JSON list of C-alpha atoms and ligand atoms in Angstrom, two decimals:
[
{"chain": "A", "resi": 9, "resn": "MET", "atom": "CA", "xyz": [-8.71, -1.87, 16.10]},
{"chain": "A", "resi": 10, "resn": "GLU", "atom": "CA", "xyz": [-7.52, -2.14, 19.72]},
{"chain": "A", "resi": 11, "resn": "LYS", "atom": "CA", "xyz": [-5.83, 0.78, 21.38]},
{"chain": "A", "resi": 12, "resn": "ASN", "atom": "CA", "xyz": [-2.05, 0.94, 21.70]},
{"chain": "A", "resi": 13, "resn": "ASP", "atom": "CA", "xyz": [-1.13, -2.74, 21.47]},
{"chain": "A", "resi": 14, "resn": "ASN", "atom": "CA", "xyz": [-1.61, -3.20, 17.75]},
{"chain": "A", "resi": 15, "resn": "ILE", "atom": "CA", "xyz": [0.85, -3.16, 14.86]},
{"chain": "A", "resi": 16, "resn": "ASN", "atom": "CA", "xyz": [0.42, -1.04, 11.76]},
{"chain": "A", "resi": 17, "resn": "ILE", "atom": "CA", "xyz": [2.66, -1.52, 8.76]},
{"chain": "A", "resi": 18, "resn": "VAL", "atom": "CA", "xyz": [2.79, 0.20, 5.38]},
{"chain": "A", "resi": 19, "resn": "ILE", "atom": "CA", "xyz": [3.97, -1.89, 2.46]},
{"chain": "A", "resi": 20, "resn": "PHE", "atom": "CA", "xyz": [5.48, 0.57, 0.05]},
{"chain": "A", "resi": 21, "resn": "GLY", "atom": "CA", "xyz": [6.86, 0.40, -3.48]},
{"chain": "A", "resi": 22, "resn": "ALA", "atom": "CA", "xyz": [6.31, 1.21, -7.13]},
{"chain": "A", "resi": 23, "resn": "PRO", "atom": "CA", "xyz": [3.48, -0.45, -9.04]},
{"chain": "A", "resi": 24, "resn": "GLY", "atom": "CA", "xyz": [4.56, -4.01, -9.80]},
{"chain": "A", "resi": 25, "resn": "SER", "atom": "CA", "xyz": [6.98, -4.19, -6.85]},
{"chain": "A", "resi": 26, "resn": "GLY", "atom": "CA", "xyz": [5.12, -7.09, -5.19]},
{"chain": "A", "resi": 27, "resn": "LYS", "atom": "CA", "xyz": [3.12, -5.27, -2.50]},
{"chain": "A", "resi": 28, "resn": "GLY", "atom": "CA", "xyz": [0.05, -7.49, -2.86]},
{"chain": "A", "resi": 29, "resn": "THR", "atom": "CA", "xyz": [2.06, -10.74, -2.83]},
{"chain": "A", "resi": 30, "resn": "GLN", "atom": "CA", "xyz": [4.07, -9.78, 0.25]},
{"chain": "A", "resi": 31, "resn": "SER", "atom": "CA", "xyz": [0.99, -8.36, 2.03]},
{"chain": "A", "resi": 32, "resn": "ALA", "atom": "CA", "xyz": [-0.62, -11.82, 1.98]},
{"chain": "A", "resi": 33, "resn": "LYS", "atom": "CA", "xyz": [2.43, -13.21, 3.79]},
{"chain": "A", "resi": 34, "resn": "LEU", "atom": "CA", "xyz": [2.53, -10.31, 6.26]},
{"chain": "A", "resi": 35, "resn": "ILE", "atom": "CA", "xyz": [-1.09, -10.72, 7.34]},
{"chain": "A", "resi": 36, "resn": "ASP", "atom": "CA", "xyz": [-0.50, -14.42, 7.82]},
{"chain": "A", "resi": 37, "resn": "ARG", "atom": "CA", "xyz": [2.68, -14.16, 9.91]},
{"chain": "A", "resi": 38, "resn": "TYR", "atom": "CA", "xyz": [1.64, -11.17, 12.04]},
{"chain": "A", "resi": 39, "resn": "GLY", "atom": "CA", "xyz": [-2.15, -11.72, 12.20]},
{"chain": "A", "resi": 40, "resn": "LEU", "atom": "CA", "xyz": [-2.96, -8.35, 10.65]},
{"chain": "A", "resi": 41, "resn": "TYR", "atom": "CA", "xyz": [-5.84, -6.98, 8.59]},
{"chain": "A", "resi": 42, "resn": "HIS", "atom": "CA", "xyz": [-5.11, -6.14, 4.95]},
{"chain": "A", "resi": 43, "resn": "ILE", "atom": "CA", "xyz": [-6.29, -2.87, 3.42]},
{"chain": "A", "resi": 44, "resn": "SER", "atom": "CA", "xyz": [-5.38, -2.51, -0.26]},
{"chain": "A", "resi": 45, "resn": "THR", "atom": "CA", "xyz": [-6.77, 0.76, -1.59]},
{"chain": "A", "resi": 46, "resn": "GLY", "atom": "CA", "xyz": [-6.28, -0.45, -5.19]},
{"chain": "A", "resi": 47, "resn": "GLU", "atom": "CA", "xyz": [-8.28, -3.64, -4.55]},
{"chain": "A", "resi": 48, "resn": "LEU", "atom": "CA", "xyz": [-10.94, -1.69, -2.72]},
{"chain": "A", "resi": 49, "resn": "LEU", "atom": "CA", "xyz": [-11.35, 0.66, -5.69]},
{"chain": "A", "resi": 50, "resn": "ARG", "atom": "CA", "xyz": [-11.33, -2.20, -8.22]},
{"chain": "A", "resi": 51, "resn": "ASP", "atom": "CA", "xyz": [-14.10, -3.86, -6.21]},
{"chain": "A", "resi": 52, "resn": "HIS", "atom": "CA", "xyz": [-16.19, -0.67, -6.49]},
{"chain": "A", "resi": 53, "resn": "ILE", "atom": "CA", "xyz": [-15.53, -0.58, -10.25]},
{"chain": "A", "resi": 54, "resn": "LYS", "atom": "CA", "xyz": [-16.64, -4.21, -10.57]},
{"chain": "A", "resi": 55, "resn": "ARG", "atom": "CA", "xyz": [-19.85, -3.47, -8.65]},
{"chain": "A", "resi": 56, "resn": "ASP", "atom": "CA", "xyz": [-20.37, -0.31, -10.71]},
{"chain": "A", "resi": 57, "resn": "THR", "atom": "CA", "xyz": [-20.97, 1.89, -7.65]},
{"chain": "A", "resi": 58, "resn": "GLU", "atom": "CA", "xyz": [-20.84, 5.68, -7.82]},
{"chain": "A", "resi": 59, "resn": "LEU", "atom": "CA", "xyz": [-17.36, 5.61, -6.25]},
{"chain": "A", "resi": 60, "resn": "GLY", "atom": "CA", "xyz": [-16.36, 2.95, -8.76]},
{"chain": "A", "resi": 61, "resn": "ARG", "atom": "CA", "xyz": [-17.37, 5.18, -11.66]},
{"chain": "A", "resi": 62, "resn": "ILE", "atom": "CA", "xyz": [-15.37, 8.11, -10.27]},
{"chain": "A", "resi": 63, "resn": "ALA", "atom": "CA", "xyz": [-12.35, 5.91, -9.47]},
{"chain": "A", "resi": 64, "resn": "ASN", "atom": "CA", "xyz": [-12.34, 4.40, -12.95]},
{"chain": "A", "resi": 65, "resn": "GLU", "atom": "CA", "xyz": [-11.82, 7.83, -14.51]},
{"chain": "A", "resi": 66, "resn": "TYR", "atom": "CA", "xyz": [-8.49, 8.11, -12.70]},
{"chain": "A", "resi": 67, "resn": "ILE", "atom": "CA", "xyz": [-7.35, 4.47, -12.61]},
{"chain": "A", "resi": 68, "resn": "SER", "atom": "CA", "xyz": [-7.83, 3.95, -16.34]},
{"chain": "A", "resi": 69, "resn": "LYS", "atom": "CA", "xyz": [-5.48, 6.89, -17.00]},
{"chain": "A", "resi": 70, "resn": "GLY", "atom": "CA", "xyz": [-2.92, 5.76, -14.42]},
{"chain": "A", "resi": 71, "resn": "GLN", "atom": "CA", "xyz": [-3.63, 8.84, -12.27]},
{"chain": "A", "resi": 72, "resn": "LEU", "atom": "CA", "xyz": [-4.16, 8.99, -8.51]},
{"chain": "A", "resi": 73, "resn": "ILE", "atom": "CA", "xyz": [-7.60, 9.40, -6.97]},
{"chain": "A", "resi": 74, "resn": "PRO", "atom": "CA", "xyz": [-7.67, 12.89, -5.34]},
{"chain": "A", "resi": 75, "resn": "ASP", "atom": "CA", "xyz": [-6.27, 12.93, -1.80]},
{"chain": "A", "resi": 76, "resn": "ASP", "atom": "CA", "xyz": [-9.40, 14.20, -0.04]},
{"chain": "A", "resi": 77, "resn": "LEU", "atom": "CA", "xyz": [-11.55, 11.44, -1.53]},
{"chain": "A", "resi": 78, "resn": "MET", "atom": "CA", "xyz": [-8.95, 8.73, -0.92]},
{"chain": "A", "resi": 79, "resn": "ILE", "atom": "CA", "xyz": [-8.45, 9.82, 2.70]},
{"chain": "A", "resi": 80, "resn": "ARG", "atom": "CA", "xyz": [-12.21, 9.76, 3.36]},
{"chain": "A", "resi": 81, "resn": "ILE", "atom": "CA", "xyz": [-12.42, 6.25, 1.91]},
{"chain": "A", "resi": 82, "resn": "LEU", "atom": "CA", "xyz": [-9.56, 5.08, 4.13]},
{"chain": "A", "resi": 83, "resn": "ASP", "atom": "CA", "xyz": [-11.07, 6.65, 7.26]},
{"chain": "A", "resi": 84, "resn": "ASP", "atom": "CA", "xyz": [-14.38, 4.96, 6.50]},
{"chain": "A", "resi": 85, "resn": "THR", "atom": "CA", "xyz": [-12.70, 1.58, 5.84]},
{"chain": "A", "resi": 86, "resn": "LEU", "atom": "CA", "xyz": [-10.78, 1.76, 9.13]},
{"chain": "A", "resi": 87, "resn": "GLU", "atom": "CA", "xyz": [-14.01, 2.57, 10.96]},
{"chain": "A", "resi": 88, "resn": "ARG", "atom": "CA", "xyz": [-16.03, -0.23, 9.39]},
{"chain": "A", "resi": 89, "resn": "GLU", "atom": "CA", "xyz": [-13.46, -2.99, 9.01]},
{"chain": "A", "resi": 90, "resn": "ALA", "atom": "CA", "xyz": [-10.39, -2.54, 11.21]},
{"chain": "A", "resi": 91, "resn": "LYS", "atom": "CA", "xyz": [-12.08, -2.29, 14.62]},
{"chain": "A", "resi": 92, "resn": "GLY", "atom": "CA", "xyz": [-11.02, -5.06, 16.99]},
{"chain": "A", "resi": 93, "resn": "LYS", "atom": "CA", "xyz": [-8.19, -6.16, 14.69]},
{"chain": "A", "resi": 94, "resn": "ALA", "atom": "CA", "xyz": [-4.59, -6.63, 15.83]},
{"chain": "A", "resi": 95, "resn": "GLY", "atom": "CA", "xyz": [-3.45, -4.01, 13.33]},
{"chain": "A", "resi": 96, "resn": "VAL", "atom": "CA", "xyz": [-3.35, -3.25, 9.64]},
{"chain": "A", "resi": 97, "resn": "VAL", "atom": "CA", "xyz": [-1.11, -3.75, 6.62]},
{"chain": "A", "resi": 98, "resn": "PHE", "atom": "CA", "xyz": [-1.68, -0.67, 4.45]},
{"chain": "A", "resi": 99, "resn": "ASP", "atom": "CA", "xyz": [-1.02, -1.64, 0.83]},
{"chain": "A", "resi": 100, "resn": "GLY", "atom": "CA", "xyz": [-1.07, 1.17, -1.74]},
{"chain": "A", "resi": 101, "resn": "PHE", "atom": "CA", "xyz": [-1.69, 3.90, 0.84]},
{"chain": "A", "resi": 102, "resn": "PRO", "atom": "CA", "xyz": [-0.18, 6.44, 1.37]},
{"chain": "A", "resi": 103, "resn": "ARG", "atom": "CA", "xyz": [0.84, 7.50, -2.13]},
{"chain": "A", "resi": 104, "resn": "THR", "atom": "CA", "xyz": [1.40, 11.21, -1.46]},
{"chain": "A", "resi": 105, "resn": "ILE", "atom": "CA", "xyz": [2.77, 13.32, 1.39]},
{"chain": "A", "resi": 106, "resn": "PRO", "atom": "CA", "xyz": [-0.74, 14.63, 2.31]},
{"chain": "A", "resi": 107, "resn": "GLN", "atom": "CA", "xyz": [-1.92, 11.02, 2.52]},
{"chain": "A", "resi": 108, "resn": "ALA", "atom": "CA", "xyz": [1.00, 10.17, 4.82]},
{"chain": "A", "resi": 109, "resn": "GLU", "atom": "CA", "xyz": [0.09, 13.12, 7.07]},
{"chain": "A", "resi": 110, "resn": "ALA", "atom": "CA", "xyz": [-3.55, 11.98, 7.06]},
{"chain": "A", "resi": 111, "resn": "LEU", "atom": "CA", "xyz": [-2.58, 8.41, 7.96]},
{"chain": "A", "resi": 112, "resn": "LYS", "atom": "CA", "xyz": [-0.63, 9.70, 10.95]},
{"chain": "A", "resi": 113, "resn": "GLU", "atom": "CA", "xyz": [-3.71, 11.59, 12.11]},
{"chain": "A", "resi": 114, "resn": "LEU", "atom": "CA", "xyz": [-6.17, 8.75, 11.42]},
{"chain": "A", "resi": 115, "resn": "LEU", "atom": "CA", "xyz": [-4.03, 6.39, 13.53]},
{"chain": "A", "resi": 116, "resn": "ARG", "atom": "CA", "xyz": [-3.41, 8.99, 16.23]},
{"chain": "A", "resi": 117, "resn": "LYS", "atom": "CA", "xyz": [-7.12, 9.64, 16.71]},
{"chain": "A", "resi": 118, "resn": "ARG", "atom": "CA", "xyz": [-7.57, 5.89, 17.20]},
{"chain": "A", "resi": 119, "resn": "GLY", "atom": "CA", "xyz": [-4.88, 5.87, 19.88]},
{"chain": "A", "resi": 120, "resn": "THR", "atom": "CA", "xyz": [-2.29, 4.11, 17.76]},
{"chain": "A", "resi": 121, "resn": "ASP", "atom": "CA", "xyz": [0.64, 4.74, 15.43]},
{"chain": "A", "resi": 122, "resn": "LEU", "atom": "CA", "xyz": [2.48, 3.53, 12.35]},
{"chain": "A", "resi": 123, "resn": "HIS", "atom": "CA", "xyz": [5.23, 1.10, 13.31]},
{"chain": "A", "resi": 124, "resn": "ALA", "atom": "CA", "xyz": [7.16, 0.39, 10.11]},
{"chain": "A", "resi": 125, "resn": "VAL", "atom": "CA", "xyz": [7.24, 1.04, 6.37]},
{"chain": "A", "resi": 126, "resn": "VAL", "atom": "CA", "xyz": [8.50, -1.87, 4.29]},
{"chain": "A", "resi": 127, "resn": "GLY", "atom": "CA", "xyz": [9.88, -0.52, 1.00]},
{"chain": "A", "resi": 128, "resn": "LEU", "atom": "CA", "xyz": [10.14, -3.02, -1.85]},
{"chain": "A", "resi": 129, "resn": "GLU", "atom": "CA", "xyz": [12.86, -1.79, -4.21]},
{"chain": "A", "resi": 130, "resn": "VAL", "atom": "CA", "xyz": [12.77, -3.14, -7.78]},
{"chain": "A", "resi": 131, "resn": "PRO", "atom": "CA", "xyz": [14.47, -1.78, -10.94]},
{"chain": "A", "resi": 132, "resn": "GLU", "atom": "CA", "xyz": [12.16, -0.08, -13.41]},
{"chain": "A", "resi": 133, "resn": "ASP", "atom": "CA", "xyz": [12.64, -2.52, -16.32]},
{"chain": "A", "resi": 134, "resn": "GLU", "atom": "CA", "xyz": [11.59, -5.40, -14.07]},
{"chain": "A", "resi": 135, "resn": "LEU", "atom": "CA", "xyz": [8.53, -3.46, -12.83]},
{"chain": "A", "resi": 136, "resn": "VAL", "atom": "CA", "xyz": [7.38, -3.00, -16.43]},
{"chain": "A", "resi": 137, "resn": "GLN", "atom": "CA", "xyz": [7.90, -6.68, -17.28]},
{"chain": "A", "resi": 138, "resn": "ARG", "atom": "CA", "xyz": [5.99, -7.81, -14.19]},
{"chain": "A", "resi": 139, "resn": "MET", "atom": "CA", "xyz": [3.01, -5.52, -14.90]},
{"chain": "A", "resi": 140, "resn": "ILE", "atom": "CA", "xyz": [2.83, -6.62, -18.55]},
{"chain": "A", "resi": 141, "resn": "GLN", "atom": "CA", "xyz": [2.83, -10.24, -17.39]},
{"chain": "A", "resi": 142, "resn": "ARG", "atom": "CA", "xyz": [0.17, -9.54, -14.72]},
{"chain": "A", "resi": 143, "resn": "GLY", "atom": "CA", "xyz": [-1.98, -7.86, -17.38]},
{"chain": "A", "resi": 144, "resn": "LYS", "atom": "CA", "xyz": [-1.79, -11.05, -19.45]},
{"chain": "A", "resi": 145, "resn": "ASP", "atom": "CA", "xyz": [-2.42, -13.35, -16.47]},
{"chain": "A", "resi": 146, "resn": "THR", "atom": "CA", "xyz": [-5.26, -11.43, -14.78]},
{"chain": "A", "resi": 147, "resn": "GLY", "atom": "CA", "xyz": [-6.68, -9.09, -17.41]},
{"chain": "A", "resi": 148, "resn": "ARG", "atom": "CA", "xyz": [-6.13, -6.15, -15.05]},
{"chain": "A", "resi": 149, "resn": "ALA", "atom": "CA", "xyz": [-7.13, -3.17, -17.18]},
{"chain": "A", "resi": 150, "resn": "ASP", "atom": "CA", "xyz": [-4.47, -0.68, -16.03]},
{"chain": "A", "resi": 151, "resn": "ASP", "atom": "CA", "xyz": [-1.62, -3.15, -16.73]},
{"chain": "A", "resi": 152, "resn": "ASN", "atom": "CA", "xyz": [-1.24, -1.98, -20.34]},
{"chain": "A", "resi": 153, "resn": "PRO", "atom": "CA", "xyz": [1.86, -0.23, -21.74]},
{"chain": "A", "resi": 154, "resn": "ASP", "atom": "CA", "xyz": [0.46, 3.33, -21.89]},
{"chain": "A", "resi": 155, "resn": "THR", "atom": "CA", "xyz": [-1.10, 3.29, -18.43]},
{"chain": "A", "resi": 156, "resn": "ILE", "atom": "CA", "xyz": [1.97, 1.58, -16.94]},
{"chain": "A", "resi": 157, "resn": "LYS", "atom": "CA", "xyz": [4.15, 4.42, -18.23]},
{"chain": "A", "resi": 158, "resn": "ASN", "atom": "CA", "xyz": [1.95, 7.00, -16.58]},
{"chain": "A", "resi": 159, "resn": "ARG", "atom": "CA", "xyz": [1.69, 5.04, -13.31]},
{"chain": "A", "resi": 160, "resn": "LEU", "atom": "CA", "xyz": [5.49, 4.93, -13.09]},
{"chain": "A", "resi": 161, "resn": "LYS", "atom": "CA", "xyz": [5.73, 8.67, -13.74]},
{"chain": "A", "resi": 162, "resn": "VAL", "atom": "CA", "xyz": [3.12, 9.37, -11.05]},
{"chain": "A", "resi": 163, "resn": "TYR", "atom": "CA", "xyz": [5.06, 7.09, -8.70]},
{"chain": "A", "resi": 164, "resn": "HIS", "atom": "CA", "xyz": [8.31, 8.99, -9.29]},
{"chain": "A", "resi": 165, "resn": "ASP", "atom": "CA", "xyz": [6.70, 12.44, -9.01]},
{"chain": "A", "resi": 166, "resn": "GLN", "atom": "CA", "xyz": [4.24, 11.97, -6.15]},
{"chain": "A", "resi": 167, "resn": "THR", "atom": "CA", "xyz": [4.91, 8.73, -4.26]},
{"chain": "A", "resi": 168, "resn": "SER", "atom": "CA", "xyz": [8.68, 8.18, -4.18]},
{"chain": "A", "resi": 169, "resn": "PRO", "atom": "CA", "xyz": [9.28, 11.26, -1.91]},
{"chain": "A", "resi": 170, "resn": "LEU", "atom": "CA", "xyz": [7.65, 9.19, 0.85]},
{"chain": "A", "resi": 171, "resn": "ARG", "atom": "CA", "xyz": [10.80, 7.07, 1.01]},
{"chain": "A", "resi": 172, "resn": "GLU", "atom": "CA", "xyz": [12.69, 10.09, 2.37]},
{"chain": "A", "resi": 173, "resn": "TYR", "atom": "CA", "xyz": [9.70, 11.12, 4.51]},
{"chain": "A", "resi": 174, "resn": "TYR", "atom": "CA", "xyz": [9.65, 7.76, 6.32]},
{"chain": "A", "resi": 175, "resn": "ASN", "atom": "CA", "xyz": [13.44, 7.52, 6.41]},
{"chain": "A", "resi": 176, "resn": "LYS", "atom": "CA", "xyz": [13.46, 10.73, 8.42]},
{"chain": "A", "resi": 177, "resn": "GLU", "atom": "CA", "xyz": [10.91, 9.21, 10.79]},
{"chain": "A", "resi": 178, "resn": "ASN", "atom": "CA", "xyz": [13.18, 6.16, 11.15]},
{"chain": "A", "resi": 179, "resn": "LYS", "atom": "CA", "xyz": [10.40, 3.90, 9.92]},
{"chain": "A", "resi": 180, "resn": "TYR", "atom": "CA", "xyz": [11.63, 2.94, 6.46]},
{"chain": "A", "resi": 181, "resn": "ILE", "atom": "CA", "xyz": [12.99, -0.58, 5.99]},
{"chain": "A", "resi": 182, "resn": "ALA", "atom": "CA", "xyz": [14.52, -0.97, 2.51]},
{"chain": "A", "resi": 183, "resn": "ILE", "atom": "CA", "xyz": [14.06, -4.42, 0.99]},
{"chain": "A", "resi": 184, "resn": "ASN", "atom": "CA", "xyz": [15.52, -5.77, -2.25]},
{"chain": "A", "resi": 185, "resn": "GLY", "atom": "CA", "xyz": [12.29, -6.74, -4.00]},
{"chain": "A", "resi": 186, "resn": "THR", "atom": "CA", "xyz": [13.89, -8.86, -6.73]},
{"chain": "A", "resi": 187, "resn": "GLY", "atom": "CA", "xyz": [14.34, -12.63, -6.65]},
{"chain": "A", "resi": 188, "resn": "ILE", "atom": "CA", "xyz": [12.35, -15.41, -5.01]},
{"chain": "A", "resi": 189, "resn": "VAL", "atom": "CA", "xyz": [9.13, -14.43, -3.24]},
{"chain": "A", "resi": 190, "resn": "ASP", "atom": "CA", "xyz": [9.85, -16.44, -0.06]},
{"chain": "A", "resi": 191, "resn": "GLU", "atom": "CA", "xyz": [13.38, -15.07, 0.21]},
{"chain": "A", "resi": 192, "resn": "ILE", "atom": "CA", "xyz": [12.11, -11.52, -0.14]},
{"chain": "A", "resi": 193, "resn": "PHE", "atom": "CA", "xyz": [9.61, -12.24, 2.62]},
{"chain": "A", "resi": 194, "resn": "ASN", "atom": "CA", "xyz": [12.36, -13.63, 4.87]},
{"chain": "A", "resi": 195, "resn": "GLU", "atom": "CA", "xyz": [14.22, -10.35, 4.47]},
{"chain": "A", "resi": 196, "resn": "ILE", "atom": "CA", "xyz": [11.03, -8.41, 5.33]},
{"chain": "A", "resi": 197, "resn": "ALA", "atom": "CA", "xyz": [10.42, -10.54, 8.46]},
{"chain": "A", "resi": 198, "resn": "ARG", "atom": "CA", "xyz": [14.04, -10.07, 9.57]},
{"chain": "A", "resi": 199, "resn": "GLY", "atom": "CA", "xyz": [13.72, -6.31, 9.09]},
{"chain": "A", "resi": 200, "resn": "LEU", "atom": "CA", "xyz": [10.45, -6.07, 11.02]},
{"chain": "A", "resi": 201, "resn": "GLU", "atom": "CA", "xyz": [11.57, -8.33, 13.85]},
{"chain": "A", "resi": 202, "resn": "ASP", "atom": "CA", "xyz": [15.19, -7.19, 14.25]},
{"chain": "A", "resi": 203, "resn": "LYS", "atom": "CA", "xyz": [14.87, -3.49, 13.40]},
{"chain": "A", "resi": 204, "resn": "ALA", "atom": "CA", "xyz": [11.29, -2.67, 14.43]},
{"chain": "A", "resi": 205, "resn": "GLY", "atom": "CA", "xyz": [10.88, -5.23, 17.26]},
{"chain": "A", "resi": 206, "resn": "ILE", "atom": "CA", "xyz": [7.65, -6.61, 15.79]},
{"chain": "A", "resi": 207, "resn": "LYS", "atom": "CA", "xyz": [6.76, -10.17, 16.85]},
{"chain": "A", "resi": 208, "resn": "PRO", "atom": "CA", "xyz": [4.97, -12.86, 14.85]},
{"chain": "A", "resi": 209, "resn": "ARG", "atom": "CA", "xyz": [1.54, -13.81, 16.16]},
{"chain": "A", "resi": 210, "resn": "PRO", "atom": "CA", "xyz": [1.75, -16.68, 18.68]},
{"chain": "B", "resi": 308, "resn": "AMP", "atom": "P1", "xyz": [-2.75, -0.43, -6.89]},
{"chain": "B", "resi": 308, "resn": "AMP", "atom": "O1", "xyz": [-3.60, -1.66, -6.95]},
{"chain": "B", "resi": 308, "resn": "AMP", "atom": "O2", "xyz": [-2.29, -0.12, -5.49]},
{"chain": "B", "resi": 308, "resn": "AMP", "atom": "O3", "xyz": [-1.62, -0.45, -7.88]},
{"chain": "B", "resi": 308, "resn": "AMP", "atom": "O4", "xyz": [-3.69, 0.80, -7.31]},
{"chain": "B", "resi": 308, "resn": "AMP", "atom": "C1", "xyz": [-4.29, 0.87, -8.59]},
{"chain": "B", "resi": 308, "resn": "AMP", "atom": "C2", "xyz": [-4.76, 2.27, -8.88]},
{"chain": "B", "resi": 308, "resn": "AMP", "atom": "O5", "xyz": [-5.71, 2.68, -7.89]},
{"chain": "B", "resi": 308, "resn": "AMP", "atom": "C3", "xyz": [-3.69, 3.35, -8.83]},
{"chain": "B", "resi": 308, "resn": "AMP", "atom": "O6", "xyz": [-2.98, 3.45, -10.06]},
{"chain": "B", "resi": 308, "resn": "AMP", "atom": "C4", "xyz": [-4.51, 4.60, -8.52]},
{"chain": "B", "resi": 308, "resn": "AMP", "atom": "O7", "xyz": [-5.19, 5.07, -9.67]},
{"chain": "B", "resi": 308, "resn": "AMP", "atom": "C5", "xyz": [-5.57, 4.07, -7.56]},
{"chain": "B", "resi": 308, "resn": "AMP", "atom": "N1", "xyz": [-5.13, 4.17, -6.16]},
{"chain": "B", "resi": 308, "resn": "AMP", "atom": "C6", "xyz": [-4.85, 3.13, -5.30]},
{"chain": "B", "resi": 308, "resn": "AMP", "atom": "N2", "xyz": [-4.46, 3.57, -4.11]},
{"chain": "B", "resi": 308, "resn": "AMP", "atom": "C7", "xyz": [-4.47, 4.93, -4.19]},
{"chain": "B", "resi": 308, "resn": "AMP", "atom": "C8", "xyz": [-4.12, 5.96, -3.28]},
{"chain": "B", "resi": 308, "resn": "AMP", "atom": "N3", "xyz": [-3.67, 5.71, -2.03]},
{"chain": "B", "resi": 308, "resn": "AMP", "atom": "N4", "xyz": [-4.26, 7.26, -3.72]},
{"chain": "B", "resi": 308, "resn": "AMP", "atom": "C9", "xyz": [-4.69, 7.54, -4.95]},
{"chain": "B", "resi": 308, "resn": "AMP", "atom": "N5", "xyz": [-5.01, 6.60, -5.86]},
{"chain": "B", "resi": 308, "resn": "AMP", "atom": "C10", "xyz": [-4.90, 5.30, -5.50]}
]
């Protein structure tokens, strides 16, 4: 990660809101590095590492991995993978206020900052439908009705307060996350470029 001249964006939203799909488009248009904490943990589970075994205990119940562990993993990932990059799209992190405070500090100590938070807003019944469908399409283990219910509760209790947190910091860009994927992305790009002054890569 270069000092000062990079762009860091959080893609924020409930489970099933389309963070992964829109992240792929963000990294392409702005030349950024993608860090998805969910994908990172699923990769550890697949490889059956020690971290994977710990993470699976939480993920399978739809609970969050404890903040101190999650923050250490993110710090380590930034150190190993984000150096020399133009900036990062954080997907699935932060999910709690302590994680948001930690992100601020992790970026600050690297001489940079968070530039915008893109919030994908999708009604709850559509979130549930999308996750059920994704479970069928991909076999993702936590996309089952019981775990989905708990993930949505955890989102409301622990993650959704971040909307207000980033609103206060003037970083939150609300996006209607329903409809056609490319149209949603156009709205995101407009928000980032018009409101946050972020430029596409040349
Ligand atoms: P995701 O792919 O972002 O929906 O994440 C899947 C699961 O991984 C979540 O339901 C959590 O159990 C865990 N997880 C991902 N990111 C975090 C995070 N920032 N903090 C705590 N747990 C997380």
